Amino acid sequence: MLDRLEKYLVTELVTPVAPAVRAFAAHLVKDMSTAPLGVVFYGSMLRKADPDGILDFYVVTETGRDVPGGMCARLANHFLPPNVFYAEYSYEGQAYRAKVAVLSRKQFAERTGPRSADTTLWARFCQPVRLVWVRDAEAADYILTLIARCVTTAAFWSGIFGADIGSKPATAFWDALFAQTYGSELRVEASGRGKSLLQGAEGRFTTILPLAWQRAGLAFARENDSYSVVLSEKQTRRAVKHWHAIKRFGKVRNVLRLIKAAFTFKDGATYLAWKIQRHTGIDLALSSFEQKHPLLCLPRLVRRYRHARRDSK
């Protein structure tokens, strides 16, 4: 039987999206040798459609052997998931682009709990998502379980980070969470990016917070529209110790992912330059040589980015 949080998330997961998004997801599945459990759509294009934007998909496979690509791709995914690639698709004469991440159900599950040292999954999937393609009912139930775990873990950490802010609206706890998770990763987005995730969805985040806290076993108090978290000294000490470890390895892990992407992400340099320009306004203006040889040109590109960022301040 579904609990209250899961019931809320079911409604969210099956909320209709644009036909082009579903068609793109079906196209991705068609190109795979083995059907995945499902395809999840999330990110900025879900929050606000943009004809010039890039769709974000996560494909959840049954096993690591089902990850697309050859032996090297599967090996890379085994040691440092997810694998990411760029895809294009035309629907009714309109061209669409997407960043597609792939990982197995086991890898997804291992990264959704509060003890996980990897914030990238639960920090993303505590946000609104849509299940745009699913293999069967069992797969749908499993993905729902994973998404609910992501929300629960994120809410737990929001309580940890927001415990010292006193009695505040629910959004203050989520704001504290996203400030920390963005800070623990190597991100190109401008500061304050986390606040934009709440805009227009304040009611949603307010509704799910107490439901997720209950699931996480976190003690809290509510007075009107304000919340406060009650933490024991032992809870605080353990959480602080674990978060220090997450921050210590978070940036290193993401640097390794960027290096891996240079080898495995087709057209990765073009995508990264687009993302930097979209979030910071800095145009790296890649030459054809830099697009084809991103590793060789990496020092020059880093210097160009730093100079441009300094000049823009």
mmCIF file of C-alpha atoms in Angstrom, residues 18-237:
data_model
loop_
_atom_site.group_PDB
_atom_site.id
_atom_site.type_symbol
_atom_site.label_atom_id
_atom_site.label_comp_id
_atom_site.label_asym_id
_atom_site.label_seq_id
_atom_site.Cartn_x
_atom_site.Cartn_y
_atom_site.Cartn_z
ATOM 1 C CA ALA A 18 4.510 17.426 -24.379
ATOM 2 C CA PRO A 19 4.057 14.680 -27.002
ATOM 3 C CA ALA A 20 7.536 15.446 -28.357
ATOM 4 C CA VAL A 21 9.088 14.551 -25.005
ATOM 5 C CA ARG A 22 7.353 11.174 -24.896
ATOM 6 C CA ALA A 23 8.252 10.522 -28.514
ATOM 7 C CA PHE A 24 11.904 11.355 -27.817
ATOM 8 C CA ALA A 25 11.931 8.933 -24.869
ATOM 9 C CA ALA A 26 10.397 6.183 -26.993
ATOM 10 C CA HIS A 27 13.030 6.861 -29.654
ATOM 11 C CA LEU A 28 15.818 6.402 -27.089
ATOM 12 C CA VAL A 29 14.337 3.095 -25.957
ATOM 13 C CA LYS A 30 13.958 1.877 -29.529
ATOM 14 C CA ASP A 31 17.694 2.332 -30.099
ATOM 15 C CA MET A 32 18.577 0.119 -27.107
ATOM 16 C CA SER A 33 19.156 -3.609 -27.508
ATOM 17 C CA THR A 34 17.319 -4.368 -24.244
ATOM 18 C CA ALA A 35 14.330 -2.377 -23.027
ATOM 19 C CA PRO A 36 15.112 -0.413 -19.836
ATOM 20 C CA LEU A 37 12.903 -0.187 -16.773
ATOM 21 C CA GLY A 38 11.964 3.345 -17.619
ATOM 22 C CA VAL A 39 12.903 6.828 -18.792
ATOM 23 C CA VAL A 40 12.624 9.765 -16.394
ATOM 24 C CA PHE A 41 12.340 13.364 -17.588
ATOM 25 C CA TYR A 42 13.482 16.158 -15.264
ATOM 26 C CA GLY A 43 15.318 19.473 -15.135
ATOM 27 C CA SER A 44 14.927 23.006 -16.399
ATOM 28 C CA MET A 45 12.954 22.026 -19.507
ATOM 29 C CA LEU A 46 10.334 20.385 -17.314
ATOM 30 C CA ARG A 47 10.065 23.509 -15.182
ATOM 31 C CA LYS A 48 9.881 25.835 -18.198
ATOM 32 C CA ALA A 49 9.764 24.769 -21.821
ATOM 33 C CA ASP A 50 12.355 26.414 -24.059
ATOM 34 C CA PRO A 51 12.559 25.615 -27.790
ATOM 35 C CA ASP A 52 16.313 26.273 -27.685
ATOM 36 C CA GLY A 53 16.920 24.253 -24.529
ATOM 37 C CA ILE A 54 18.156 20.722 -23.932
ATOM 38 C CA LEU A 55 15.915 18.038 -22.486
ATOM 39 C CA ASP A 56 17.234 15.985 -19.558
ATOM 40 C CA PHE A 57 16.532 12.247 -19.454
ATOM 41 C CA TYR A 58 17.636 9.484 -17.117
ATOM 42 C CA VAL A 59 17.374 5.956 -18.495
ATOM 43 C CA VAL A 60 17.241 3.212 -15.841
ATOM 44 C CA THR A 61 18.370 -0.182 -17.126
ATOM 45 C CA GLU A 62 17.810 -3.603 -15.597
ATOM 46 C CA THR A 63 21.534 -4.396 -15.295
ATOM 47 C CA GLY A 64 24.882 -2.822 -16.132
ATOM 48 C CA ARG A 65 25.117 -5.128 -19.140
ATOM 49 C CA ASP A 66 22.173 -3.271 -20.690
ATOM 50 C CA VAL A 67 23.986 0.075 -20.768
ATOM 51 C CA PRO A 68 24.355 1.153 -24.441
ATOM 52 C CA GLY A 69 27.769 1.089 -26.048
ATOM 53 C CA GLY A 70 30.630 -1.337 -26.130
ATOM 54 C CA MET A 71 32.723 -2.932 -23.425
ATOM 55 C CA CYS A 72 34.560 0.320 -22.636
ATOM 56 C CA ALA A 73 31.297 2.219 -22.165
ATOM 57 C CA ARG A 74 29.924 -0.438 -19.832
ATOM 58 C CA LEU A 75 33.175 -0.547 -17.890
ATOM 59 C CA ALA A 76 33.165 3.247 -17.493
ATOM 60 C CA ASN A 77 29.574 3.109 -16.263
ATOM 61 C CA HIS A 78 30.436 0.336 -13.804
ATOM 62 C CA PHE A 79 33.147 2.366 -12.085
ATOM 63 C CA LEU A 80 31.686 5.879 -12.403
ATOM 64 C CA PRO A 81 27.998 6.002 -13.280
ATOM 65 C CA PRO A 82 26.096 7.380 -15.009
ATOM 66 C CA ASN A 83 27.189 7.344 -18.633
ATOM 67 C CA VAL A 84 26.027 10.483 -20.425
ATOM 68 C CA PHE A 85 25.503 11.174 -24.088
ATOM 69 C CA TYR A 86 23.995 13.828 -26.310
ATOM 70 C CA ALA A 87 21.067 12.988 -28.611
ATOM 71 C CA GLU A 88 18.950 14.740 -31.214
ATOM 72 C CA TYR A 89 15.486 13.868 -32.459
ATOM 73 C CA SER A 90 13.064 15.443 -34.916
ATOM 74 C CA TYR A 91 9.363 15.495 -34.096
ATOM 75 C CA GLU A 92 6.828 16.990 -36.508
ATOM 76 C CA GLY A 93 9.535 19.013 -38.213
ATOM 77 C CA GLN A 94 10.954 20.434 -34.981
ATOM 78 C CA ALA A 95 14.473 19.497 -33.867
ATOM 79 C CA TYR A 96 14.942 18.552 -30.209
ATOM 80 C CA ARG A 97 18.148 17.992 -28.250
ATOM 81 C CA ALA A 98 18.737 16.024 -25.069
ATOM 82 C CA LYS A 99 21.334 15.084 -22.512
ATOM 83 C CA VAL A 100 20.783 11.439 -21.651
ATOM 84 C CA ALA A 101 22.190 9.736 -18.552
ATOM 85 C CA VAL A 102 22.127 5.952 -18.198
ATOM 86 C CA LEU A 103 22.593 3.764 -15.134
ATOM 87 C CA SER A 104 21.280 0.466 -13.783
ATOM 88 C CA ARG A 105 18.556 -0.019 -11.201
ATOM 89 C CA LYS A 106 21.165 -1.258 -8.692
ATOM 90 C CA GLN A 107 23.327 1.827 -9.204
ATOM 91 C CA PHE A 108 20.304 4.086 -8.838
ATOM 92 C CA ALA A 109 19.182 2.371 -5.625
ATOM 93 C CA GLU A 110 22.652 2.571 -4.070
ATOM 94 C CA ARG A 111 22.709 6.338 -4.554
ATOM 95 C CA THR A 112 19.307 7.288 -3.148
ATOM 96 C CA GLY A 113 19.777 6.644 0.573
ATOM 97 C CA PRO A 114 20.967 9.063 3.273
ATOM 98 C CA ARG A 115 24.276 7.188 3.654
ATOM 99 C CA SER A 116 25.170 7.679 -0.007
ATOM 100 C CA ALA A 117 28.235 9.821 -0.617
ATOM 101 C CA ASP A 118 26.855 10.858 -4.014
ATOM 102 C CA THR A 119 24.343 13.712 -3.900
ATOM 103 C CA THR A 120 23.765 13.941 -7.651
ATOM 104 C CA LEU A 121 20.779 11.595 -7.827
ATOM 105 C CA TRP A 122 18.725 12.367 -4.753
ATOM 106 C CA ALA A 123 19.347 16.123 -5.048
ATOM 107 C CA ARG A 124 17.940 16.039 -8.596
ATOM 108 C CA PHE A 125 15.071 13.624 -8.136
ATOM 109 C CA CYS A 126 13.658 15.299 -5.061
ATOM 110 C CA GLN A 127 12.626 17.886 -7.656
ATOM 111 C CA PRO A 128 9.600 17.377 -9.951
ATOM 112 C CA VAL A 129 10.099 14.523 -12.432
ATOM 113 C CA ARG A 130 7.982 12.674 -14.992
ATOM 114 C CA LEU A 131 8.062 9.002 -15.904
ATOM 115 C CA VAL A 132 7.748 9.383 -19.671
ATOM 116 C CA TRP A 133 8.350 5.760 -20.650
ATOM 117 C CA VAL A 134 8.015 2.625 -18.516
ATOM 118 C CA ARG A 135 8.448 -1.061 -19.316
ATOM 119 C CA ASP A 136 5.692 -2.498 -17.134
ATOM 120 C CA ALA A 137 3.870 -2.164 -13.804
ATOM 121 C CA GLU A 138 6.712 -3.736 -11.795
ATOM 122 C CA ALA A 139 9.182 -1.275 -13.286
ATOM 123 C CA ALA A 140 6.837 1.637 -12.542
ATOM 124 C CA ASP A 141 6.537 0.556 -8.897
ATOM 125 C CA TYR A 142 10.304 0.235 -8.574
ATOM 126 C CA ILE A 143 11.007 3.661 -10.047
ATOM 127 C CA LEU A 144 8.375 5.171 -7.759
ATOM 128 C CA THR A 145 10.198 3.607 -4.802
ATOM 129 C CA LEU A 146 13.496 5.125 -5.960
ATOM 130 C CA ILE A 147 12.004 8.595 -6.436
ATOM 131 C CA ALA A 148 10.355 8.429 -2.999
ATOM 132 C CA ARG A 149 13.718 7.495 -1.482
ATOM 133 C CA CYS A 150 15.336 10.474 -3.208
ATOM 134 C CA VAL A 151 12.737 12.852 -1.768
ATOM 135 C CA THR A 152 13.072 11.297 1.685
ATOM 136 C CA THR A 153 16.859 11.559 1.677
ATOM 137 C CA ALA A 154 16.781 15.143 0.420
ATOM 138 C CA ALA A 155 14.225 16.108 3.055
ATOM 139 C CA PHE A 156 16.356 14.507 5.776
ATOM 140 C CA TRP A 157 19.353 16.608 4.764
ATOM 141 C CA SER A 158 17.196 19.725 4.464
ATOM 142 C CA GLY A 159 16.294 19.230 8.105
ATOM 143 C CA ILE A 160 19.952 18.868 9.031
ATOM 144 C CA PHE A 161 20.969 22.021 7.168
ATOM 145 C CA GLY A 162 17.953 24.003 8.301
ATOM 146 C CA ALA A 163 17.973 22.950 11.937
ATOM 147 C CA ASP A 164 19.690 26.161 13.062
ATOM 148 C CA ILE A 165 17.345 28.527 11.216
ATOM 149 C CA GLY A 166 14.563 28.133 13.784
ATOM 150 C CA SER A 167 10.902 28.096 12.862
ATOM 151 C CA LYS A 168 10.677 28.906 9.168
ATOM 152 C CA PRO A 169 8.533 28.147 6.094
ATOM 153 C CA ALA A 170 9.199 24.806 4.426
ATOM 154 C CA THR A 171 10.903 26.468 1.474
ATOM 155 C CA ALA A 172 13.643 27.789 3.765
ATOM 156 C CA PHE A 173 14.721 24.213 4.478
ATOM 157 C CA TRP A 174 14.802 23.307 0.783
ATOM 158 C CA ASP A 175 16.734 26.481 0.044
ATOM 159 C CA ALA A 176 19.305 25.490 2.671
ATOM 160 C CA LEU A 177 19.546 22.030 1.118
ATOM 161 C CA PHE A 178 20.125 23.185 -2.462
ATOM 162 C CA ALA A 179 22.712 25.738 -1.347
ATOM 163 C CA GLN A 180 24.682 22.897 0.229
ATOM 164 C CA THR A 181 24.292 20.335 -2.553
ATOM 165 C CA TYR A 182 25.257 22.803 -5.272
ATOM 166 C CA GLY A 183 28.254 23.786 -3.175
ATOM 167 C CA SER A 184 29.352 20.161 -2.844
ATOM 168 C CA GLU A 185 29.513 19.649 -6.608
ATOM 169 C CA LEU A 186 31.588 21.142 -9.393
ATOM 170 C CA ARG A 187 28.844 23.173 -11.041
ATOM 171 C CA VAL A 188 29.043 25.968 -13.619
ATOM 172 C CA GLU A 189 25.700 27.488 -12.625
ATOM 173 C CA ALA A 190 25.715 30.952 -11.122
ATOM 174 C CA SER A 191 25.380 31.341 -7.359
ATOM 175 C CA GLY A 192 21.791 31.344 -6.154
ATOM 176 C CA ARG A 193 20.828 28.767 -8.757
ATOM 177 C CA GLY A 194 19.231 26.633 -6.026
ATOM 178 C CA LYS A 195 16.647 29.314 -5.275
ATOM 179 C CA SER A 196 15.310 29.132 -8.819
ATOM 180 C CA LEU A 197 14.399 25.477 -8.302
ATOM 181 C CA LEU A 198 11.720 26.524 -5.825
ATOM 182 C CA GLN A 199 10.155 29.262 -7.920
ATOM 183 C CA GLY A 200 6.645 28.346 -8.980
ATOM 184 C CA ALA A 201 6.752 25.089 -6.997
ATOM 185 C CA GLU A 202 6.645 26.430 -3.444
ATOM 186 C CA GLY A 203 3.357 24.646 -2.727
ATOM 187 C CA ARG A 204 4.738 21.342 -3.950
ATOM 188 C CA PHE A 205 7.875 21.525 -1.781
ATOM 189 C CA THR A 206 5.820 22.650 1.219
ATOM 190 C CA THR A 207 3.455 19.688 0.851
ATOM 191 C CA ILE A 208 6.082 16.973 0.549
ATOM 192 C CA LEU A 209 8.442 18.192 3.294
ATOM 193 C CA PRO A 210 6.529 16.926 6.387
ATOM 194 C CA LEU A 211 5.560 13.723 4.549
ATOM 195 C CA ALA A 212 9.210 13.012 3.772
ATOM 196 C CA TRP A 213 10.372 13.975 7.269
ATOM 197 C CA GLN A 214 7.943 11.441 8.702
ATOM 198 C CA ARG A 215 9.361 8.785 6.384
ATOM 199 C CA ALA A 216 12.903 9.708 7.402
ATOM 200 C CA GLY A 217 12.073 9.499 11.109
ATOM 201 C CA LEU A 218 13.030 13.118 11.663
ATOM 202 C CA ALA A 219 11.328 14.822 14.602
ATOM 203 C CA PHE A 220 9.799 18.194 13.789
ATOM 204 C CA ALA A 221 7.254 20.712 14.997
ATOM 205 C CA ARG A 222 4.790 22.775 12.998
ATOM 206 C CA GLU A 223 3.182 26.064 13.933
ATOM 207 C CA ASN A 224 0.862 27.533 11.299
ATOM 208 C CA ASP A 225 2.982 27.615 8.120
ATOM 209 C CA SER A 226 6.344 27.349 9.861
ATOM 210 C CA TYR A 227 8.418 24.304 10.749
ATOM 211 C CA SER A 228 11.296 23.521 13.067
ATOM 212 C CA VAL A 229 13.412 20.378 13.346
ATOM 213 C CA VAL A 230 14.336 18.659 16.593
ATOM 214 C CA LEU A 231 17.722 16.920 16.376
ATOM 215 C CA SER A 232 19.574 14.975 19.040
ATOM 216 C CA GLU A 233 23.256 15.670 19.639
ATOM 217 C CA LYS A 234 24.070 12.225 18.239
ATOM 218 C CA GLN A 235 22.093 12.872 15.024
ATOM 219 C CA THR A 236 23.815 16.206 14.507
ATOM 220 C CA ARG A 237 27.288 14.831 15.134
#
